[in-house]
Tab-separated table of C-alpha atoms and ligand atoms in Angstrom:
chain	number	residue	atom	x	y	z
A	86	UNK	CA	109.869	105.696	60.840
A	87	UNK	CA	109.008	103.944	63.819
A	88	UNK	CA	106.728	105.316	66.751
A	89	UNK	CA	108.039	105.547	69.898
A	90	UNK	CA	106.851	105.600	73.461
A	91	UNK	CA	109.136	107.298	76.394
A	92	UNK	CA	107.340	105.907	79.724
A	93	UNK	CA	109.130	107.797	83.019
A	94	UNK	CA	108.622	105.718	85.957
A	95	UNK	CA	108.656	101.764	86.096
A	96	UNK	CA	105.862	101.463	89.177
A	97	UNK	CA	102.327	100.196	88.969
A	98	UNK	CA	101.174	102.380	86.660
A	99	UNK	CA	104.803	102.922	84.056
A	100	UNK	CA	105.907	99.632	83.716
A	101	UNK	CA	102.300	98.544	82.808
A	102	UNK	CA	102.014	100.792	80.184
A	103	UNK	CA	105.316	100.142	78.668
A	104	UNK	CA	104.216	96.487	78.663
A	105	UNK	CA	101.105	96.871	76.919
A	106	UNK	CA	102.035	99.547	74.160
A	107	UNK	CA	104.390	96.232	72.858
A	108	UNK	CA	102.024	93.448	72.977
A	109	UNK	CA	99.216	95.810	71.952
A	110	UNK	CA	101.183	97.389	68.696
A	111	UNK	CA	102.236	93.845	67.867
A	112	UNK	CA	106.119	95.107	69.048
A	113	UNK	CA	105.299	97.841	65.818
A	114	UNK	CA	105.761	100.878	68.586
A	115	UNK	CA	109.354	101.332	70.479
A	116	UNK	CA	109.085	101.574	74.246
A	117	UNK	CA	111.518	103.410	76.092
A	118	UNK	CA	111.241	102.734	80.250
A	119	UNK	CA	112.840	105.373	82.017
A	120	UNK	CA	113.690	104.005	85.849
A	121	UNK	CA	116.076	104.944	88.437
A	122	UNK	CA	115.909	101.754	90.811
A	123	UNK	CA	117.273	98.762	89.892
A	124	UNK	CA	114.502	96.530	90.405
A	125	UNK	CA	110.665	96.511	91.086
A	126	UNK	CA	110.282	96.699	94.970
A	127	UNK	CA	106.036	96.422	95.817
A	128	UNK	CA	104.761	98.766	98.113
A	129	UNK	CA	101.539	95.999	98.184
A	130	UNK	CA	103.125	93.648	100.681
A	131	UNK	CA	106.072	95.528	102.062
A	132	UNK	CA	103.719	96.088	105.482
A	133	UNK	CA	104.595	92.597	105.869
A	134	UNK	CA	108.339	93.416	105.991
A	135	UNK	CA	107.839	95.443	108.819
A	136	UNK	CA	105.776	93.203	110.387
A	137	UNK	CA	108.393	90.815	109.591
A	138	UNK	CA	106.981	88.013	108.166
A	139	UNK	CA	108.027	88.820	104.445
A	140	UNK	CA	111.515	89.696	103.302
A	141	UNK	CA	112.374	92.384	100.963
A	142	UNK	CA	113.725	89.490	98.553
A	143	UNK	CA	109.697	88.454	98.441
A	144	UNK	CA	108.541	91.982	97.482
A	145	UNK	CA	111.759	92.697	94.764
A	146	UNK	CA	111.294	91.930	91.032
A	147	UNK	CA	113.993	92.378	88.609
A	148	UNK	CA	113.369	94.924	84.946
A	149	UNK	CA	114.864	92.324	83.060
A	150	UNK	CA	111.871	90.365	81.869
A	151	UNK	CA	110.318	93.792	80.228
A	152	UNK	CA	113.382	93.994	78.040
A	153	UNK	CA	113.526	90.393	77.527
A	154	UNK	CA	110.371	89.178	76.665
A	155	UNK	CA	108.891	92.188	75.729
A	156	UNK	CA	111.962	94.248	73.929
A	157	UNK	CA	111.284	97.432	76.023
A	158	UNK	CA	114.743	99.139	76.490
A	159	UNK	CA	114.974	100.101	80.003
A	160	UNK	CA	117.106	102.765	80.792
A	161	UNK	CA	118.459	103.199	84.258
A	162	UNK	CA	118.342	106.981	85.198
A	163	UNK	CA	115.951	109.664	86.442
A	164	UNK	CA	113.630	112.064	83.980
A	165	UNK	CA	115.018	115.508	85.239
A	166	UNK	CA	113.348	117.493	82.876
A	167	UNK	CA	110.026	117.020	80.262
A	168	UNK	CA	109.950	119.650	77.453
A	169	UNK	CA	106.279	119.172	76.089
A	170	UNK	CA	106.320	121.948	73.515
A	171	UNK	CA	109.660	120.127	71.484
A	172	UNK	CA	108.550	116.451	73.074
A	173	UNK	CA	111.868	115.853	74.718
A	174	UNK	CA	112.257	113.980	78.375
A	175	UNK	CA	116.108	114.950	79.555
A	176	UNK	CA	117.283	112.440	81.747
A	177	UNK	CA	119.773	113.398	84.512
A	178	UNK	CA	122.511	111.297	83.260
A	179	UNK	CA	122.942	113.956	80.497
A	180	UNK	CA	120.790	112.223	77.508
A	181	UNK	CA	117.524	113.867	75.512
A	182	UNK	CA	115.079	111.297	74.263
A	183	UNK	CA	112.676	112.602	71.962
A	184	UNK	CA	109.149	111.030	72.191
A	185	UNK	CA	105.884	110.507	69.982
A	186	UNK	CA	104.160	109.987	72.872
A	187	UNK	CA	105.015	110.469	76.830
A	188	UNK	CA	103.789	108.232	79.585
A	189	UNK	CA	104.401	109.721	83.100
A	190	UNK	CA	103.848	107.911	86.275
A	191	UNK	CA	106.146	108.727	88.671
A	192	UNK	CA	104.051	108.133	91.917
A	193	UNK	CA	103.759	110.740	94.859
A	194	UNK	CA	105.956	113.104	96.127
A	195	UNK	CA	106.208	113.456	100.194
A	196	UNK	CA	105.646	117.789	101.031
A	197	UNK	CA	108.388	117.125	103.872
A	198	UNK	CA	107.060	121.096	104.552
A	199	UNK	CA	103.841	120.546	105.813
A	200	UNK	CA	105.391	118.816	109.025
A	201	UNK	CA	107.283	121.254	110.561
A	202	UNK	CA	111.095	119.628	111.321
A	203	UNK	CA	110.410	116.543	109.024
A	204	UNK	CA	113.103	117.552	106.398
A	205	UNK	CA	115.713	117.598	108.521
A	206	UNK	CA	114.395	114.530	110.217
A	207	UNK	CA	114.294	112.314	107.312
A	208	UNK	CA	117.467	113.484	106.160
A	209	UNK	CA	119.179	112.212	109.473
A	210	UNK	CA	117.456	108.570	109.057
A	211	UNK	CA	115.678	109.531	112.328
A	212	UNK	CA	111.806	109.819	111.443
A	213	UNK	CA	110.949	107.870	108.323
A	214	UNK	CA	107.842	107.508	105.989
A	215	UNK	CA	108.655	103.598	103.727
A	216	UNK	CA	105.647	105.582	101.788
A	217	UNK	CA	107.582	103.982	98.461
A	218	UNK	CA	108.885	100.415	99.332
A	219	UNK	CA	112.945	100.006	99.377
A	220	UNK	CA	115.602	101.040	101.354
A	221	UNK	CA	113.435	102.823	104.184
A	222	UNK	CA	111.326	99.737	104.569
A	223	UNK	CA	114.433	98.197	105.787
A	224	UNK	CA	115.093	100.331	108.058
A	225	UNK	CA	112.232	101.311	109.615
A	226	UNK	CA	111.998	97.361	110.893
A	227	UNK	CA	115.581	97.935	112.138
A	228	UNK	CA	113.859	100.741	114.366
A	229	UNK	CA	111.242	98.594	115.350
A	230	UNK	CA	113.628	95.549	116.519
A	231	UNK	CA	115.899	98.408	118.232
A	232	UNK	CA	112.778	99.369	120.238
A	233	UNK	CA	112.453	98.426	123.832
A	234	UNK	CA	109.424	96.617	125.119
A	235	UNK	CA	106.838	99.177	126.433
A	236	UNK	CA	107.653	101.641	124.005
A	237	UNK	CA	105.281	103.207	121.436
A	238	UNK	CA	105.356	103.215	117.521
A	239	UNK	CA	103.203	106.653	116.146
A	240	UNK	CA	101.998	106.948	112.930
A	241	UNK	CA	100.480	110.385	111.246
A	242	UNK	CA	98.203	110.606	108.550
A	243	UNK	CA	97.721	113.265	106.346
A	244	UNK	CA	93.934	114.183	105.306
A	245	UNK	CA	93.205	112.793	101.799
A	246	UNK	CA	93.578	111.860	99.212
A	247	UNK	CA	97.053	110.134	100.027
A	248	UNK	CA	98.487	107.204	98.373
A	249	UNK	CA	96.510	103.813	99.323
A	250	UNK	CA	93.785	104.719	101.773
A	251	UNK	CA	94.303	101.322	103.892
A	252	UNK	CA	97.797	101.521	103.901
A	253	UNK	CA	98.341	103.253	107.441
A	254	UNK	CA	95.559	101.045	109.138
A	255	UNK	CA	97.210	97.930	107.294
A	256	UNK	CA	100.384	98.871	108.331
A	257	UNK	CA	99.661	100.123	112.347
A	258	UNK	CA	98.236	96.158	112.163
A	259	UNK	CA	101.441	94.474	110.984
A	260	UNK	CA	103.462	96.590	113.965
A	261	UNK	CA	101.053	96.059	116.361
A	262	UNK	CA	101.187	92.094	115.734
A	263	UNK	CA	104.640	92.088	115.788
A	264	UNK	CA	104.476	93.507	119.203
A	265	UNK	CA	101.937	91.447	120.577
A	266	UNK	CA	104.742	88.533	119.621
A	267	UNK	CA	107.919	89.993	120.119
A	268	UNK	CA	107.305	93.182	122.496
A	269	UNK	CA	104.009	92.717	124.327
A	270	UNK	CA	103.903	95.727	126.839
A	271	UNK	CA	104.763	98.368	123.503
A	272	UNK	CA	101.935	100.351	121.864
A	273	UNK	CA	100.868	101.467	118.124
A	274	UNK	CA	99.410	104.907	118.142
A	275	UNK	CA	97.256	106.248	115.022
A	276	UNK	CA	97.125	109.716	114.506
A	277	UNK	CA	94.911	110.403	111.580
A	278	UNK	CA	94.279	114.079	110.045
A	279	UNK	CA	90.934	112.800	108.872
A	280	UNK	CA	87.257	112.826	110.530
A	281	UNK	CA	87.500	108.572	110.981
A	282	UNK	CA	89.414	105.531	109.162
A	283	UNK	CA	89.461	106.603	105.234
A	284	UNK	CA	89.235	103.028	104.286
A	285	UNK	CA	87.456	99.570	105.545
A	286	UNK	CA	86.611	101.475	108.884
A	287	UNK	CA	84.620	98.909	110.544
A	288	UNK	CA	86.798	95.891	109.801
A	289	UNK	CA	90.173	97.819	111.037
A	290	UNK	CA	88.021	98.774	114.027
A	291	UNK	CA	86.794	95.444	114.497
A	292	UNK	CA	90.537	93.979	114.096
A	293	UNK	CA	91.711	96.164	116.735
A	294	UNK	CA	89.595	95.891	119.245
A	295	UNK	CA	89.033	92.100	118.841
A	296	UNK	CA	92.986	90.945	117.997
A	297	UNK	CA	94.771	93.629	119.429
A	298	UNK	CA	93.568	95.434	122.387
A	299	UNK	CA	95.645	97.313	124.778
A	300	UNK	CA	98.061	97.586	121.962
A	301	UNK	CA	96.269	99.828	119.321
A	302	UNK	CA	95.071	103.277	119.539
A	303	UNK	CA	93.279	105.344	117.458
A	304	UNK	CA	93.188	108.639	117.189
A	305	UNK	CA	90.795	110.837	114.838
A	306	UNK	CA	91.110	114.649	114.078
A	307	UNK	CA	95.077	114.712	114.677
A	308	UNK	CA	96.634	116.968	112.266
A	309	UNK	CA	100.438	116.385	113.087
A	310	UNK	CA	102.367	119.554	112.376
A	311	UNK	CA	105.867	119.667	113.696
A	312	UNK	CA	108.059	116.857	114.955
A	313	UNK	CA	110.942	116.973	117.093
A	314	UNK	CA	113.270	114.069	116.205
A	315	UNK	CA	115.584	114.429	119.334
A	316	UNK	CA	113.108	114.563	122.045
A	317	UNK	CA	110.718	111.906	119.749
A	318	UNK	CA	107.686	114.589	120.022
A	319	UNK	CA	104.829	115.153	117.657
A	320	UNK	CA	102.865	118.071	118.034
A	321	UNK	CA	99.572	118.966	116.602
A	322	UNK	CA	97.428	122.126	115.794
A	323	UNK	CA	94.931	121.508	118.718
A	324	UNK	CA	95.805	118.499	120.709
A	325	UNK	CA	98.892	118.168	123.426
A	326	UNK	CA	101.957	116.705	122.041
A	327	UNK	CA	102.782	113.191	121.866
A	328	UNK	CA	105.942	111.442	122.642
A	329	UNK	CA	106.751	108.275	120.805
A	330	UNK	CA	110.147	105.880	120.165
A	331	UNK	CA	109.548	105.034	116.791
A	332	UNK	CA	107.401	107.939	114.820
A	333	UNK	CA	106.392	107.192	111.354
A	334	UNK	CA	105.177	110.822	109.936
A	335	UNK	CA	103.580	110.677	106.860
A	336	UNK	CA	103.187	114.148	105.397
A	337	UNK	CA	100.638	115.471	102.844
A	338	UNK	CA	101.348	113.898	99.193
A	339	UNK	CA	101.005	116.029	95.472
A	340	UNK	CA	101.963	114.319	92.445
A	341	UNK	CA	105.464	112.793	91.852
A	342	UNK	CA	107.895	115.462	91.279
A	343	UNK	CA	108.739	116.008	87.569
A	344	UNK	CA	105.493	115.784	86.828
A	345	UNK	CA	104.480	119.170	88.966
A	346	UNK	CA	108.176	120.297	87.195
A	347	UNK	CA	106.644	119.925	83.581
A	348	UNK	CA	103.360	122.044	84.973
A	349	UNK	CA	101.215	118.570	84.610
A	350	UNK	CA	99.254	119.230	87.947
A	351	UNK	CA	96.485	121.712	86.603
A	352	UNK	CA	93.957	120.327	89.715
A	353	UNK	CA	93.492	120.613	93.727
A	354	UNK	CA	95.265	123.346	94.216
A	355	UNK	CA	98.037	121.742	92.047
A	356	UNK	CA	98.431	118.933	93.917
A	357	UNK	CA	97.384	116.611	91.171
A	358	UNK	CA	97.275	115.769	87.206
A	359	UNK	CA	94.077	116.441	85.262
A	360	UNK	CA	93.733	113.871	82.710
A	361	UNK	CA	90.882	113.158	79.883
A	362	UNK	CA	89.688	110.157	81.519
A	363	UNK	CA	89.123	107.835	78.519
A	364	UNK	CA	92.942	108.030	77.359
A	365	UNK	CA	94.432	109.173	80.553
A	366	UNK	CA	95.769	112.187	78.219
A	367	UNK	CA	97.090	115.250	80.211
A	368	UNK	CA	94.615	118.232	80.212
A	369	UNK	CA	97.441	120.470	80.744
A	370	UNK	CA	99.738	119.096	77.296
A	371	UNK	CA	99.316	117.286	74.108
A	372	UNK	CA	100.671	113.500	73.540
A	373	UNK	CA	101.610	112.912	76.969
A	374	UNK	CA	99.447	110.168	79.383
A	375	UNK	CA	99.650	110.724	83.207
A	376	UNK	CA	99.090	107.502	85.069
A	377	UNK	CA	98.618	106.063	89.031
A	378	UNK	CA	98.835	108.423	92.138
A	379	UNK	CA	99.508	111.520	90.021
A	380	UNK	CA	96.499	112.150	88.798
A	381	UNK	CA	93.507	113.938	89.785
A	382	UNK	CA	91.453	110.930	90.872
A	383	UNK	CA	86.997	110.359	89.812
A	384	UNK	CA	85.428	109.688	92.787
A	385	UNK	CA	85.654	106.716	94.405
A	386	UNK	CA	88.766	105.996	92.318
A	387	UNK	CA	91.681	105.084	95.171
A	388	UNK	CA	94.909	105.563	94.747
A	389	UNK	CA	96.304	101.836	94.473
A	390	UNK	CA	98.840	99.560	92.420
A	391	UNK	CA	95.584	97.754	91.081
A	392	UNK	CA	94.518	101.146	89.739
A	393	UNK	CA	97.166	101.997	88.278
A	394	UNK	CA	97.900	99.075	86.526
A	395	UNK	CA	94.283	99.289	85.295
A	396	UNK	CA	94.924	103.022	84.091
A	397	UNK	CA	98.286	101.696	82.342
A	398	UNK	CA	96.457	99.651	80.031
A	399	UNK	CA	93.672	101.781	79.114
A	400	UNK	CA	96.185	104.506	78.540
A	401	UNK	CA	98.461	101.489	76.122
A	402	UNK	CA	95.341	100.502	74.278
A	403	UNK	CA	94.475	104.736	73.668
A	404	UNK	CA	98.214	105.259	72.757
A	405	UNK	CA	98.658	102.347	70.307
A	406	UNK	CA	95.013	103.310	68.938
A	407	UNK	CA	95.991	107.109	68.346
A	408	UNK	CA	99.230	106.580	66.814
A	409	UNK	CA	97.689	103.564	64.689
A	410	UNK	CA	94.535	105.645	63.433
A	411	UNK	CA	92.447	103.527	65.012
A	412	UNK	CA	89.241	104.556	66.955
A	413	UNK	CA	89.562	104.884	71.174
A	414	UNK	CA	87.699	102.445	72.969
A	415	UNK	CA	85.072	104.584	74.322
A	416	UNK	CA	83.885	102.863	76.997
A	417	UNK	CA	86.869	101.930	79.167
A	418	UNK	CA	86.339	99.766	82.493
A	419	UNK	CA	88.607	99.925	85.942
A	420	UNK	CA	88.815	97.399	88.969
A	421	UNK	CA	90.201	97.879	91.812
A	422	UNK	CA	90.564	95.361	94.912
A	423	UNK	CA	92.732	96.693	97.568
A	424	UNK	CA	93.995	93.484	100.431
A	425	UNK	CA	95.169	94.268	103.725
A	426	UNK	CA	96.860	91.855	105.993
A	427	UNK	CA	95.669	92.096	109.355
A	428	UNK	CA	98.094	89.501	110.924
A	429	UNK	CA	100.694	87.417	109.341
A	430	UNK	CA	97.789	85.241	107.625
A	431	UNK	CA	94.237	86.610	108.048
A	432	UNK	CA	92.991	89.307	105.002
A	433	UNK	CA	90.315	92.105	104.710
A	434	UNK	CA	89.292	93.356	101.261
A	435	UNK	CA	87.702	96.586	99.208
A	436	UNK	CA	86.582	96.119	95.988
A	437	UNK	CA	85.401	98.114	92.951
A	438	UNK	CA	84.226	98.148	89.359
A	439	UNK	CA	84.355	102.268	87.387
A	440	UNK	CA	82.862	102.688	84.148
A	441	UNK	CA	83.501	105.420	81.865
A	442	UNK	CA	80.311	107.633	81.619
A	443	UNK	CA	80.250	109.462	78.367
A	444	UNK	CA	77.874	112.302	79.245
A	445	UNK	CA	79.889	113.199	82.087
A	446	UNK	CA	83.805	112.242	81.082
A	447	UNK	CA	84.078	110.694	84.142
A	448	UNK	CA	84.597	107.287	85.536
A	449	UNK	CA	81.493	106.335	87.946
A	450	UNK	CA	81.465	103.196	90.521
A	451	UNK	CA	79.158	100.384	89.162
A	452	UNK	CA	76.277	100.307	91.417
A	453	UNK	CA	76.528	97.040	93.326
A	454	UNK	CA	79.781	96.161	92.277
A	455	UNK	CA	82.232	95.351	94.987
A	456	UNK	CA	82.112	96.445	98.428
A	457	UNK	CA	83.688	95.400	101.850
A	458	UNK	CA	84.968	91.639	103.046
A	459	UNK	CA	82.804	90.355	105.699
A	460	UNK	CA	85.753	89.827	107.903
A	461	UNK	CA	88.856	88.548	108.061
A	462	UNK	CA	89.513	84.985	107.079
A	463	UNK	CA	93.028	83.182	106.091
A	464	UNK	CA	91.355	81.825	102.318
A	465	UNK	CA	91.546	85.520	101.825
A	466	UNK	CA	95.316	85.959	102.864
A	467	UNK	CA	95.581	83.300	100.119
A	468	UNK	CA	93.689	85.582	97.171
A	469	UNK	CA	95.605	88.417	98.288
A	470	UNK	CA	98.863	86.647	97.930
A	471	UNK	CA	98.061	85.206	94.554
A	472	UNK	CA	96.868	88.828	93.721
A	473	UNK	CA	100.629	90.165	94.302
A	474	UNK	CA	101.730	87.392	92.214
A	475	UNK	CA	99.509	87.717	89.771
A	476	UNK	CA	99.729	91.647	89.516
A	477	UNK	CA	103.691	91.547	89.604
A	478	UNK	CA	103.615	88.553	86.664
A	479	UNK	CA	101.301	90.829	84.729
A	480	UNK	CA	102.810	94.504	85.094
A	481	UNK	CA	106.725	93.223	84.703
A	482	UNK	CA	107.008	89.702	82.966
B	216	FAD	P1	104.859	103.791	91.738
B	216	FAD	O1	104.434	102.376	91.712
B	216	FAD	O2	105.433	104.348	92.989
B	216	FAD	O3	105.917	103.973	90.588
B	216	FAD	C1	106.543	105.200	90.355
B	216	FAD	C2	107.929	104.930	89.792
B	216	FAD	O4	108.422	106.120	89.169
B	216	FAD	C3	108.942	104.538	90.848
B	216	FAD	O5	109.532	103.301	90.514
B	216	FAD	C4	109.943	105.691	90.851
B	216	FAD	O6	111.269	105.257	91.100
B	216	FAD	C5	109.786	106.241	89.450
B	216	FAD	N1	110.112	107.660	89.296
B	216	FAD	C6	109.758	108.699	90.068
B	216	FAD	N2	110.252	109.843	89.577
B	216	FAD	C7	110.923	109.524	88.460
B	216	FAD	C8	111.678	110.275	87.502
B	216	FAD	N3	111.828	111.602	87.621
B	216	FAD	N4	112.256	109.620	86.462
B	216	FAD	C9	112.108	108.270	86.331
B	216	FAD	N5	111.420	107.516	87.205
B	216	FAD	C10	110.839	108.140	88.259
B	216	FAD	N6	98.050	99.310	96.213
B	216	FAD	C11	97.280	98.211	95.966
B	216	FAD	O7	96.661	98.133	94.900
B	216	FAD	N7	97.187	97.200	96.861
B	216	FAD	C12	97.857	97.207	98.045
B	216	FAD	O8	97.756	96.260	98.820
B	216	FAD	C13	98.674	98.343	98.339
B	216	FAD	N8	99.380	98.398	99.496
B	216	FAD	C14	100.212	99.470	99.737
B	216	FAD	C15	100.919	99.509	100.926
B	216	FAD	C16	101.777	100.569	101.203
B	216	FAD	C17	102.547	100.601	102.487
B	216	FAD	C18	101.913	101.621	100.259
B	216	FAD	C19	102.850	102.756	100.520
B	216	FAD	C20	101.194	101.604	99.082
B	216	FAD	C21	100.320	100.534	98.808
B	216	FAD	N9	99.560	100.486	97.633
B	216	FAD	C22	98.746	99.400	97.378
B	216	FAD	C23	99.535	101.649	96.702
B	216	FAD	C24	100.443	101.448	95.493
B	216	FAD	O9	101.754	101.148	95.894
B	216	FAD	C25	100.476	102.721	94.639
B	216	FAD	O10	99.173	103.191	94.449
B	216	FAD	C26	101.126	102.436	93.301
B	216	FAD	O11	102.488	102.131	93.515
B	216	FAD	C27	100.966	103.597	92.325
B	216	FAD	O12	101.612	103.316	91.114
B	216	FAD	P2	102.405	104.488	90.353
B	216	FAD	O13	102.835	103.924	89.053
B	216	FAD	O14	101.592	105.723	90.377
B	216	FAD	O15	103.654	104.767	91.302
């Protein structure tokens, strides 16, 4: 009979994988694509929403072209439960799909608990994250428009590893040049958990002092740990509390959910998957590939869409070789190149090449490979929207 792959999550990481098992087995291997949301919305760009010179119809794509041109039967529903020991993945809908082989990606999941009050916050709609693009995204640009002039936007970040390093710098840039067209006198205020900017410190820095001074501030060394949604307060383990209009919280991040329910996250305090790096295998169970911002990253390894579309096809190519009899490639290669926007046109960069090291099982960064932008430029806001096009055309069509 047939082999077939169960993938649960259709992100960066999922859908890629899914995609590649098909045009790597020849179509010989069924793929099974197990997503709740209806389409593909890309956290890469969705800054830009809330910046508002994107639209969420510019970030969406549909599933359709995986199970059209690719014959991957996407099923609409959420993995509730993975049994590894009889290879089942229950879906909440009711259904039991049994697999040869399991493919989990299902992103992050937000620890609401480690801000005190968040829960409750985000429940109400009244402090939001838009840490996963959709629905939130909207809405936290409806908070932004509903601000007066002179307020202040905060945003927390957690200490690392979190889900894209640049992503809170990125995004503090897109609010802050909103303001400085449609709110002048209002304020961005970043308050990160961590010792200085995690990633592309001195071209944020540069950014915001040259482009938008007197609007952003940045803050090192500020743990949030409560909020108060009412009174729009942050407090923080050592510093005096902040009061904001618009707060953005973002709290610590472990692996997406049903991964930490099938016992997957074996590392950091089981915050994240442990995976043989040349097949992206689980250390923790046999026959099932962990993928993207679950897993227990190599150094120097971010947690991006680029890398996790990278990490979806060297998982496809292990898969299809394992359940062909064929030999692993043993030598697998990742890229990563992480764009952020600083205005509406003008682009910074990190880039990286990782090659598997045999000796140590680990990925290493190429010495000399990649590194940091000069500056920003608008030819660059050009790559990085070609990149988005490029990555979307390649992970979903
Ligand atoms: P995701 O892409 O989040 O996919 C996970 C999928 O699993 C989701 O579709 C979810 O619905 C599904 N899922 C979850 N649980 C279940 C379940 N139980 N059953 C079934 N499905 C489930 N990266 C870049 O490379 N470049 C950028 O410019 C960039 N910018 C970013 C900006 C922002 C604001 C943010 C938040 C992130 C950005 N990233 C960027 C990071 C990138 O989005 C993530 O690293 C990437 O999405 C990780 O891929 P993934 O497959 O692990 O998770």
């Amino acid at each position: 009979s047939r082999a077939k792959v169960v993938v649960i999550g259709g992100g960066y990481g999922g859908a890629t994988a899914a995609k590649y098992v098909r045009l790597l087995s020849d179509h010989k291997i069924d793929v099974v694509l197990i997503e709740p949301d209806e389409a593909f919305v890309s956290c890469p760009l969705s800054n830009l929403v809330l910046g508002g010179s994107k639209q969420m119809a510019d970030i969406t794509t549909p599933y359709s072209g995986l199970s059209k041109n690719h014959g991957i039967t996407v099923v609409r529903d959420r993995a509730s439960a993975i049994d590894t020991a009889k290879k089942t993945v229950t879906l909440a809908g009711g259904p039991v799909i049994g697999y040869d082989k399991l493919v989990v990606s299902p992103g992050v999941e937000l620890l609401f608990g480690s801000i005190e009050g968040l829960q409750a916050a985000n429940a109400s709609g009244q402090i939001l994250q838009a840490w996963k693009a959709g629905p939130e995204t909207e809405a936290l640009r409806k908070q932004l428009q509903a601000m007066p002039d002179g307020g202040v936007y905060a945003i927390t970040i957690p200490e690392a590893p979190y889900r894209c390093p640049p992503g809170p710098y990125e995004r503090a840039c897109q609010v802050a040049w909103y303001f400085k067209n449609a709110k002048p006198r209002s304020k961005v205020i970043i308050l990160d958990a961590n010792q200085d900017v995690t990633s592309k410190g001195p071209l944020f820095k540069k950014v915001w002092a040259e482009q938008y001074a007197g609007i952003i501030e940045y803050r090192a060394q500020h743990k949030a740990v409560a909020v108060d949604a009412k009174a729009g307060l942050i407090k923080f383990d050592i510093q005096d509390d902040l009061k904001a209009n618009v707060i953005n919280a973002l709290p610590s991040m472990r692996a997406g959910a049903i991964a930490v329910q099938a016992g997957l996250n074996n590392q950091a305090n089981k915050s994240w998957c442990g995976v043989n790096y040349l097949t992206f295998e689980s250390t923790a169970a046999r026959d099932v590939h962990v993928l993207g911002d679950s897993i227990q990253i190599a150094p120097g390894m971010p947690k991006s869409g680029h890398m996790a579309n990278n990490h979806g096809k060297v998982a496809a190519a292990a898969i299809v070789a394992q359940l062909s009899g064929w030999e692993v490639n043993p030598a697998p290669m990742l890229a990563n190149t992480c764009y952020s926007f600083v205005d509406n046109r003008s682009v910074v960069h990190v880039a990286s090449v990782h090659e598997y090291v045999a000796a140590e099982k680990t990925f290493k960064t190429v010495a000399g490979s990649g590194g940091l932008s000069p500056g920003p430029t608008e030819l660059e806001g050009v790559y990085a929207l070609n990149w988005a096009q490029n990555i979307w055309a390649d992970t979903l069509t």
